[in-house]
Coordinates of C-alpha atoms in Angstrom, one line a residue:
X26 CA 9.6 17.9 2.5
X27 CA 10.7 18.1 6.1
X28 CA 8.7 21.1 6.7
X29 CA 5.7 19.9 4.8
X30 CA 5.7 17.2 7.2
X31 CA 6.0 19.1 10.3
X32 CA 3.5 21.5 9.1
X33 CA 0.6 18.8 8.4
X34 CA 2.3 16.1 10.7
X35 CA -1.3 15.9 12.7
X36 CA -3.3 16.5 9.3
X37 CA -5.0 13.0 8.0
X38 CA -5.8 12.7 4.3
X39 CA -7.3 9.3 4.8
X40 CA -8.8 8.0 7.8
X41 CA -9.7 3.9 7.4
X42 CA -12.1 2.9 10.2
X43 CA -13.0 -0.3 11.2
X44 CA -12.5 -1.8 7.6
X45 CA -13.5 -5.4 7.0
X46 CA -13.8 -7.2 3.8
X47 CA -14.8 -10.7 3.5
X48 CA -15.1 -12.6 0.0
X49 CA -17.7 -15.4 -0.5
X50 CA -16.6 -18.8 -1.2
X51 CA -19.3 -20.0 -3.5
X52 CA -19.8 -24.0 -4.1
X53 CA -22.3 -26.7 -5.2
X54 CA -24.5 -26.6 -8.6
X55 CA -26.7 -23.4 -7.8
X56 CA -23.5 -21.8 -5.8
X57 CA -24.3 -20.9 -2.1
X58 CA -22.0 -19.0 -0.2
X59 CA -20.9 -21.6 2.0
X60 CA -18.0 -19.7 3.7
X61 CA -16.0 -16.1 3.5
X62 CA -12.1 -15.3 2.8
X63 CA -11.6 -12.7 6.3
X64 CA -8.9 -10.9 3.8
X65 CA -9.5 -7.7 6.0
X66 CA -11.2 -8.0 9.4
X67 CA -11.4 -4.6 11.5
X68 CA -8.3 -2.9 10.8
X69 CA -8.0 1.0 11.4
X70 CA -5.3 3.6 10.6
X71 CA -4.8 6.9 9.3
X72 CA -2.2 8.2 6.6
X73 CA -1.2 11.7 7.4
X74 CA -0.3 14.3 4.5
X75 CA 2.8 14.1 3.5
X76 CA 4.4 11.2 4.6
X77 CA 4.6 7.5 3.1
X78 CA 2.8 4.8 5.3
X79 CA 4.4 1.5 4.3
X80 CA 2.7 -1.5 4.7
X81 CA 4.4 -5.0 5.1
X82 CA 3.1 -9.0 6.2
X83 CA 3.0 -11.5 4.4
X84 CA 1.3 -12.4 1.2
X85 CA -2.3 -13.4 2.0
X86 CA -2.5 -11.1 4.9
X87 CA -4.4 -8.4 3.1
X88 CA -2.3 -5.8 2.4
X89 CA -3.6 -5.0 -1.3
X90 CA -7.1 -6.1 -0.3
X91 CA -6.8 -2.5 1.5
X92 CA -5.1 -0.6 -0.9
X93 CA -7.9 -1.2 -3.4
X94 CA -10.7 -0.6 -0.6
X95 CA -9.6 2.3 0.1
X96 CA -9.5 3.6 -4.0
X97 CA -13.1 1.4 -4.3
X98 CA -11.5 -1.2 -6.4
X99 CA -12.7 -3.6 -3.9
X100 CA -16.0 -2.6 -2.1
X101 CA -15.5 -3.0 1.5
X102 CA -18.2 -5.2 3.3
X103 CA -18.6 -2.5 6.1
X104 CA -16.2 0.5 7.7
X105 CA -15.6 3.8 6.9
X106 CA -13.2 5.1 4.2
X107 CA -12.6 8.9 4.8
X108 CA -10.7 11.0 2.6
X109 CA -10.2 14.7 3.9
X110 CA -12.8 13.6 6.2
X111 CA -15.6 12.6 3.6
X112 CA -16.8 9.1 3.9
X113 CA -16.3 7.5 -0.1
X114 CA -18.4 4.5 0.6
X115 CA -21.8 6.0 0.4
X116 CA -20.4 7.6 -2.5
X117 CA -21.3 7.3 -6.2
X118 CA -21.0 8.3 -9.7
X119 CA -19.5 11.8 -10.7
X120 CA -19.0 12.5 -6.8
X121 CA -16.7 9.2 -6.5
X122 CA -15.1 10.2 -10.1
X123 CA -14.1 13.3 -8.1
X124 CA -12.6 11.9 -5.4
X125 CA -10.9 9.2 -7.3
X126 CA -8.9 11.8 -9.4
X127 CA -7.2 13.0 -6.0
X128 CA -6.7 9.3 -5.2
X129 CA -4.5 6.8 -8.0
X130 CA -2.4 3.5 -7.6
X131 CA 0.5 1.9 -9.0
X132 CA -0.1 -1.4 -9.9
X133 CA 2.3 -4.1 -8.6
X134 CA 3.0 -5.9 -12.1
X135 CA 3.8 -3.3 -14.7
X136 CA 3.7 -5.8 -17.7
X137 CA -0.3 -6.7 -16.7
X138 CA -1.1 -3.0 -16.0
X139 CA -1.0 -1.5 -19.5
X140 CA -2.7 -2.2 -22.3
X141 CA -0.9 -3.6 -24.8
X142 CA -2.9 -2.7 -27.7
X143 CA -2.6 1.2 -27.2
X144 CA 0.7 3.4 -26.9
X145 CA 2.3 4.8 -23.5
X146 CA 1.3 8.1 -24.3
X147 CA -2.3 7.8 -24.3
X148 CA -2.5 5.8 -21.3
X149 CA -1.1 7.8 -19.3
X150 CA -3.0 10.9 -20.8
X151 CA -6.8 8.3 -20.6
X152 CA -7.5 9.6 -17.0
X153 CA -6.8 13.4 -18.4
X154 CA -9.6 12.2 -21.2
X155 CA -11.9 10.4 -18.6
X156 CA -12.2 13.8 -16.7
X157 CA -11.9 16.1 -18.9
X158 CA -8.9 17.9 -18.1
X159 CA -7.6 20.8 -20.3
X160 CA -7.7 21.0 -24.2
X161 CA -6.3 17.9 -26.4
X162 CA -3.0 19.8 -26.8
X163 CA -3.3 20.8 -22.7
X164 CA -3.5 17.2 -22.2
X165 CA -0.7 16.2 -24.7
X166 CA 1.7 18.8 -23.4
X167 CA 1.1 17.6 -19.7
X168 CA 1.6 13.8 -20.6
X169 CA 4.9 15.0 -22.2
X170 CA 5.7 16.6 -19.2
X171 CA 4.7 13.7 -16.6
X172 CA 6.8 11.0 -18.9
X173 CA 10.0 13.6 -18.3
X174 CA 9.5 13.5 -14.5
X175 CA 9.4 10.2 -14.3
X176 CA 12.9 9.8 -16.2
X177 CA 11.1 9.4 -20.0
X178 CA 11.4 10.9 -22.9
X179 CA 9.0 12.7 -25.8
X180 CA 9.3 10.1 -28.0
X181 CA 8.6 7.2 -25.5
X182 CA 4.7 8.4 -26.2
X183 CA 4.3 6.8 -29.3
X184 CA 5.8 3.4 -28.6
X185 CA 3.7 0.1 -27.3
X186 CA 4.7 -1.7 -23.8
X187 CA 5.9 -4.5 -25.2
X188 CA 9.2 -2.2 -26.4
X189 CA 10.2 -1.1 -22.9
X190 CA 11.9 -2.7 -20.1
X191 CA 10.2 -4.1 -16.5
X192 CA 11.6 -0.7 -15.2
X193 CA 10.6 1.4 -17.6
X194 CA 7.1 0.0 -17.6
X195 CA 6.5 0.7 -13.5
X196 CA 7.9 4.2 -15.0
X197 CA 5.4 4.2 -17.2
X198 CA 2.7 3.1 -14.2
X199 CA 3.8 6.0 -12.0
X200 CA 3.2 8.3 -14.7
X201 CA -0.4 7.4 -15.5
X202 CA -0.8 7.8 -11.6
X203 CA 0.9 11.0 -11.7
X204 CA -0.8 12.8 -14.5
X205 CA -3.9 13.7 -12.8
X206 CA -1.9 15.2 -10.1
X207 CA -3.8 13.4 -7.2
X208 CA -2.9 14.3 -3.5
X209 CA -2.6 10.1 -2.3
X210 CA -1.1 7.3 -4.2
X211 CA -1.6 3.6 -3.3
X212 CA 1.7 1.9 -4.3
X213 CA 0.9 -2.2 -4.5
X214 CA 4.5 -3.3 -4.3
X215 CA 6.0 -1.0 -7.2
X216 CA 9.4 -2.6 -7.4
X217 CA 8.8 -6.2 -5.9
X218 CA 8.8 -7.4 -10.2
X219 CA 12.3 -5.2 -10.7
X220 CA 16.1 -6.1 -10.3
X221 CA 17.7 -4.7 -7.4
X222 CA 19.3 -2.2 -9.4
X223 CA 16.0 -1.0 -11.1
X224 CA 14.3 -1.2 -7.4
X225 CA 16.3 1.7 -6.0
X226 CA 16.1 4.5 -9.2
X227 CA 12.0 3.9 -8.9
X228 CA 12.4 4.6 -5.5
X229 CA 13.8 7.7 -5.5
X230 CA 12.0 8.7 -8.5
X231 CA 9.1 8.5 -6.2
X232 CA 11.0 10.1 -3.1
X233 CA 11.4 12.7 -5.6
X234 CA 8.2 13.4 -6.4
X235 CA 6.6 13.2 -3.3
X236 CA 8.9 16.3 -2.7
X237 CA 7.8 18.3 -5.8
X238 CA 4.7 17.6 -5.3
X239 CA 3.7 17.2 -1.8
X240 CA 2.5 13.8 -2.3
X241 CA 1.3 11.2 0.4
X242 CA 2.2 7.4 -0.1
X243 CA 0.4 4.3 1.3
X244 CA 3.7 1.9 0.3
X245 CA 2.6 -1.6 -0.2
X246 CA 5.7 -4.3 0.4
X247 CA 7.0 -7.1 1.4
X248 CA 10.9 -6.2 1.7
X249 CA 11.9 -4.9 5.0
X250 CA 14.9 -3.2 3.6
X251 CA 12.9 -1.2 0.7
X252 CA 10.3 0.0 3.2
X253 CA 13.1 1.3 6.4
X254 CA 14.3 3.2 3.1
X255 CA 11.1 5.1 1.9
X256 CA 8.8 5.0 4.6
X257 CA 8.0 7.5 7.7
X258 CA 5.5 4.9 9.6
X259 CA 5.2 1.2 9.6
X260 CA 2.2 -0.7 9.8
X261 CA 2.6 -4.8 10.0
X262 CA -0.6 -6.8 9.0
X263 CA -1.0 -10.6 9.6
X264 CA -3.6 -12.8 8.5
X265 CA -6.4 -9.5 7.8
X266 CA -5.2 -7.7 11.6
X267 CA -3.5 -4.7 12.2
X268 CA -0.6 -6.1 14.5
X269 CA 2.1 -3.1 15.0
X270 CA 1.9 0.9 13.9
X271 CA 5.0 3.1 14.6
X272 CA 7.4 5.5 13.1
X273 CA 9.9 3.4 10.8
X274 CA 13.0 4.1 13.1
X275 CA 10.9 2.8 16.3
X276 CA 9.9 0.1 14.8
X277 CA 13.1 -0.9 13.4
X278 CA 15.2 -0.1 16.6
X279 CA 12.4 -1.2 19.1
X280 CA 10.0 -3.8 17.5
X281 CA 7.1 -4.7 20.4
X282 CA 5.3 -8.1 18.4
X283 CA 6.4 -11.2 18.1
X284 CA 5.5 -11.8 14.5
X285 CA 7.3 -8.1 13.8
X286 CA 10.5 -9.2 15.5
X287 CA 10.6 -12.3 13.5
X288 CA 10.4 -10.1 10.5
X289 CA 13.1 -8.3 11.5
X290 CA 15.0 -11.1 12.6
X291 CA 15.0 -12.6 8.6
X292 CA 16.3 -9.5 7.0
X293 CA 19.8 -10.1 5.7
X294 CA 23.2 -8.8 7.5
X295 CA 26.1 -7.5 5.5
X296 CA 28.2 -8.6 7.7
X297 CA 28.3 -12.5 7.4
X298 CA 30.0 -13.1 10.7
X299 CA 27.9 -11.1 12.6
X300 CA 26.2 -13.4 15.3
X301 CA 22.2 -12.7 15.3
X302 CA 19.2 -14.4 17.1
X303 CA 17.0 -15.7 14.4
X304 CA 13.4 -16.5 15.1
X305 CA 11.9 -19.3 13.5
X306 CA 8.3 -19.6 13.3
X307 CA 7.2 -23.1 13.4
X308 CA 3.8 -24.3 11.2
X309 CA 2.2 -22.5 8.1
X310 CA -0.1 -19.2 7.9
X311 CA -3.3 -20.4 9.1
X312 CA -6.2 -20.2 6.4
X313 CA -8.2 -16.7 6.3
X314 CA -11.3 -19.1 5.5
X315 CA -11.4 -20.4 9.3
X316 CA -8.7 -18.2 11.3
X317 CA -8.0 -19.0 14.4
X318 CA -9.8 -18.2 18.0
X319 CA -7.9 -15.3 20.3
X320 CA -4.8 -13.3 18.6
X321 CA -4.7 -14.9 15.5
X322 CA -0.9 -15.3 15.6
X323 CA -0.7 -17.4 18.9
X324 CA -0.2 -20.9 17.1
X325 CA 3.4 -19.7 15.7
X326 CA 4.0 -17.4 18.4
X327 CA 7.0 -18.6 20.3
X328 CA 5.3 -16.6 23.7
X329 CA 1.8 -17.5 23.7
X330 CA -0.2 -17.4 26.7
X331 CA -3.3 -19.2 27.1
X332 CA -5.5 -15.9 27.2
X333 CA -3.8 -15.5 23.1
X334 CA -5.7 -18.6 22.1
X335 CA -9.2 -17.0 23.9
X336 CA -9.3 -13.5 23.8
X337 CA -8.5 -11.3 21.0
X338 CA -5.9 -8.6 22.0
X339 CA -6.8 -4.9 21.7
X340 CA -5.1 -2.6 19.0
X341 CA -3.4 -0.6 21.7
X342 CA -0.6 2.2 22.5
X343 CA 1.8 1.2 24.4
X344 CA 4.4 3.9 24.1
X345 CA 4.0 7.1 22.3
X346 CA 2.9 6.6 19.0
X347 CA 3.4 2.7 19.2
X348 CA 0.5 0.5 18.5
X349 CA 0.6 -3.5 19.1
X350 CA -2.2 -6.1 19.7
X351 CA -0.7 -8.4 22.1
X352 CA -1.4 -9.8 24.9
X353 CA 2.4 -10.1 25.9
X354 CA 3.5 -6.7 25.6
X355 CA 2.6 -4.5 28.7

């Protein structure tokens, strides 16, 4: 994996420019948009091939909202979605069904995500059906072979979801994902609904397969601890911005914003009588209907300037590779 890394290191498989996606808030009796939900507002990135981009802030702050854009789950309200630089948003019908076959997610609850009514082995083998892959026995045999990978076996096809476990079900998720052998996978927090225990054989089930199969992760999360362990970059969203973008062992040894170091600052020791400085933010999230003026973080910030509560700060590089929008950081 290390070589397919270095080899495509400066290769993008998606490139997400200047996303925003706003949802209308919709009251009275003939329901007027009278305000929009800013879940996404301007953020850009790239994923490179080969690697797994994880993604962490907290809940509200848009995260998923940009996983599905960038599959066209959620229609963005403007930006520029490029994958192997082709923009997907002007795209429809069986061009999109093209692209969408190199591009699956894992859904974050694996008990909503299947359908009860129909057994395991045909929903992971419906996206074979849906585009027309290979000969009904072609299919079966490949299902088969997908449920194996992912720590299954043969006769798990014919059983319901309601007879498997919470980990055997995100199993079960990353094998429908899997089956159309797709180049990028969107994982919406795959092990945030599984014990601990559970948390760390998915994860290297999908370590493992992103090996074997050269795959390239956007890794949705919210536990600091899950995403130093899987991921090659770090991206930190708050409120619908893009706040901080480095390599995982930067951004862990040498985190540049406020709001990221306060992240950092919450993730548990092992050692209970190591001495730490904690940062507390004081107040709630502000609401993504009316966010505030200026960096949108500078009414918990603990370093706000007045230019934080008037200017927006740029998404910038400050040191090689490291991207922050702060005002503070020089």
């Amino acid at each position: 994996m290390s070589e397919l890394k270095e080899t495509t290191q400066n290769q993008n498989i998606v490139e997400v420019k200047n996303l925003v996606k706003y949802f209308p808030v919709r009251a009275g009796l003939l329901q007027r948009v009278v305000n929009h939900v800013k879940a996404v507002d301007d953020v850009s990135f790239a994923v490179r091939k080969g690697e797994t981009l994880g993604m962490v802030g907290e809940s509200g702050c848009g995260k998923t909202t940009i996983g599905r854009s960038m599959l066209r789950l959620v229609e963005p309200t403007s930006g520029s979605i490029q994958y192997e630089g082709r923009d997907i948003l002007p795209m429809h019908g069986k061009e999109l069904k093209d692209v969408r076959r190199h591009m699956q997610i894992i859904f974050q609850d694996p008990y909503a995500s299947l359908d009860p009514r129909v057994p395991i082995g045909e929903s992971v083998m419906e996206g074979l059906h849906i585009h027309n892959i290979g000969t009904r026995k072609e299919r079966f045999d490949l299902m088969i072979d997908t449920l194996k990978k992912v720590g299954l076996e043969d006769y798990h096809a014919r059983r319901y979801p309601h007879e498997f476990s919470g980990g055997q079900r995100q199993r079960i998720g990353i094998a429908r994902a899997l089956a159309l052998r797709p180049n990028f996978i969107v994982c919406d927090e795959p092990v945030s609904a599984l014990d601990v225990s559970i948390q760390s054989q998915v994860l290297n089930i999908l370590k493992d397969l992103q090996k074997e199969f050269g795959l390239t992760y956007l890794f949705i999360a919210h536990n600091l601890s899950v995403v130093e362990h899987i991921s090659d970059r770090v991206a930190v969203m708050y409120l619908g911005k893009m706040v901080e973008l480095t390599d995982r062992d930067e951004l862990f040894k040498n985190p540049l914003h406020p709001y990221t170091q306060a992240l950092m600052s919450a993730i548990p020791s092992p050692n209970p009588k190591a001495k730490r400085n904690r940062t507390i933010l004081k107040g709630d999230v502000p609401s993504p209907l009316n966010p505030p003026k200026g960096c949108r973080f500078h009414p918990r910030c603990p370093i706000a300037d007045k230019i934080c509560s008037e200017q927006e700060p740029e998404f910038r590089e400050v040191l090689s590779g490291h991207h922050v929008a702060c005002w503070m950081v020089k």
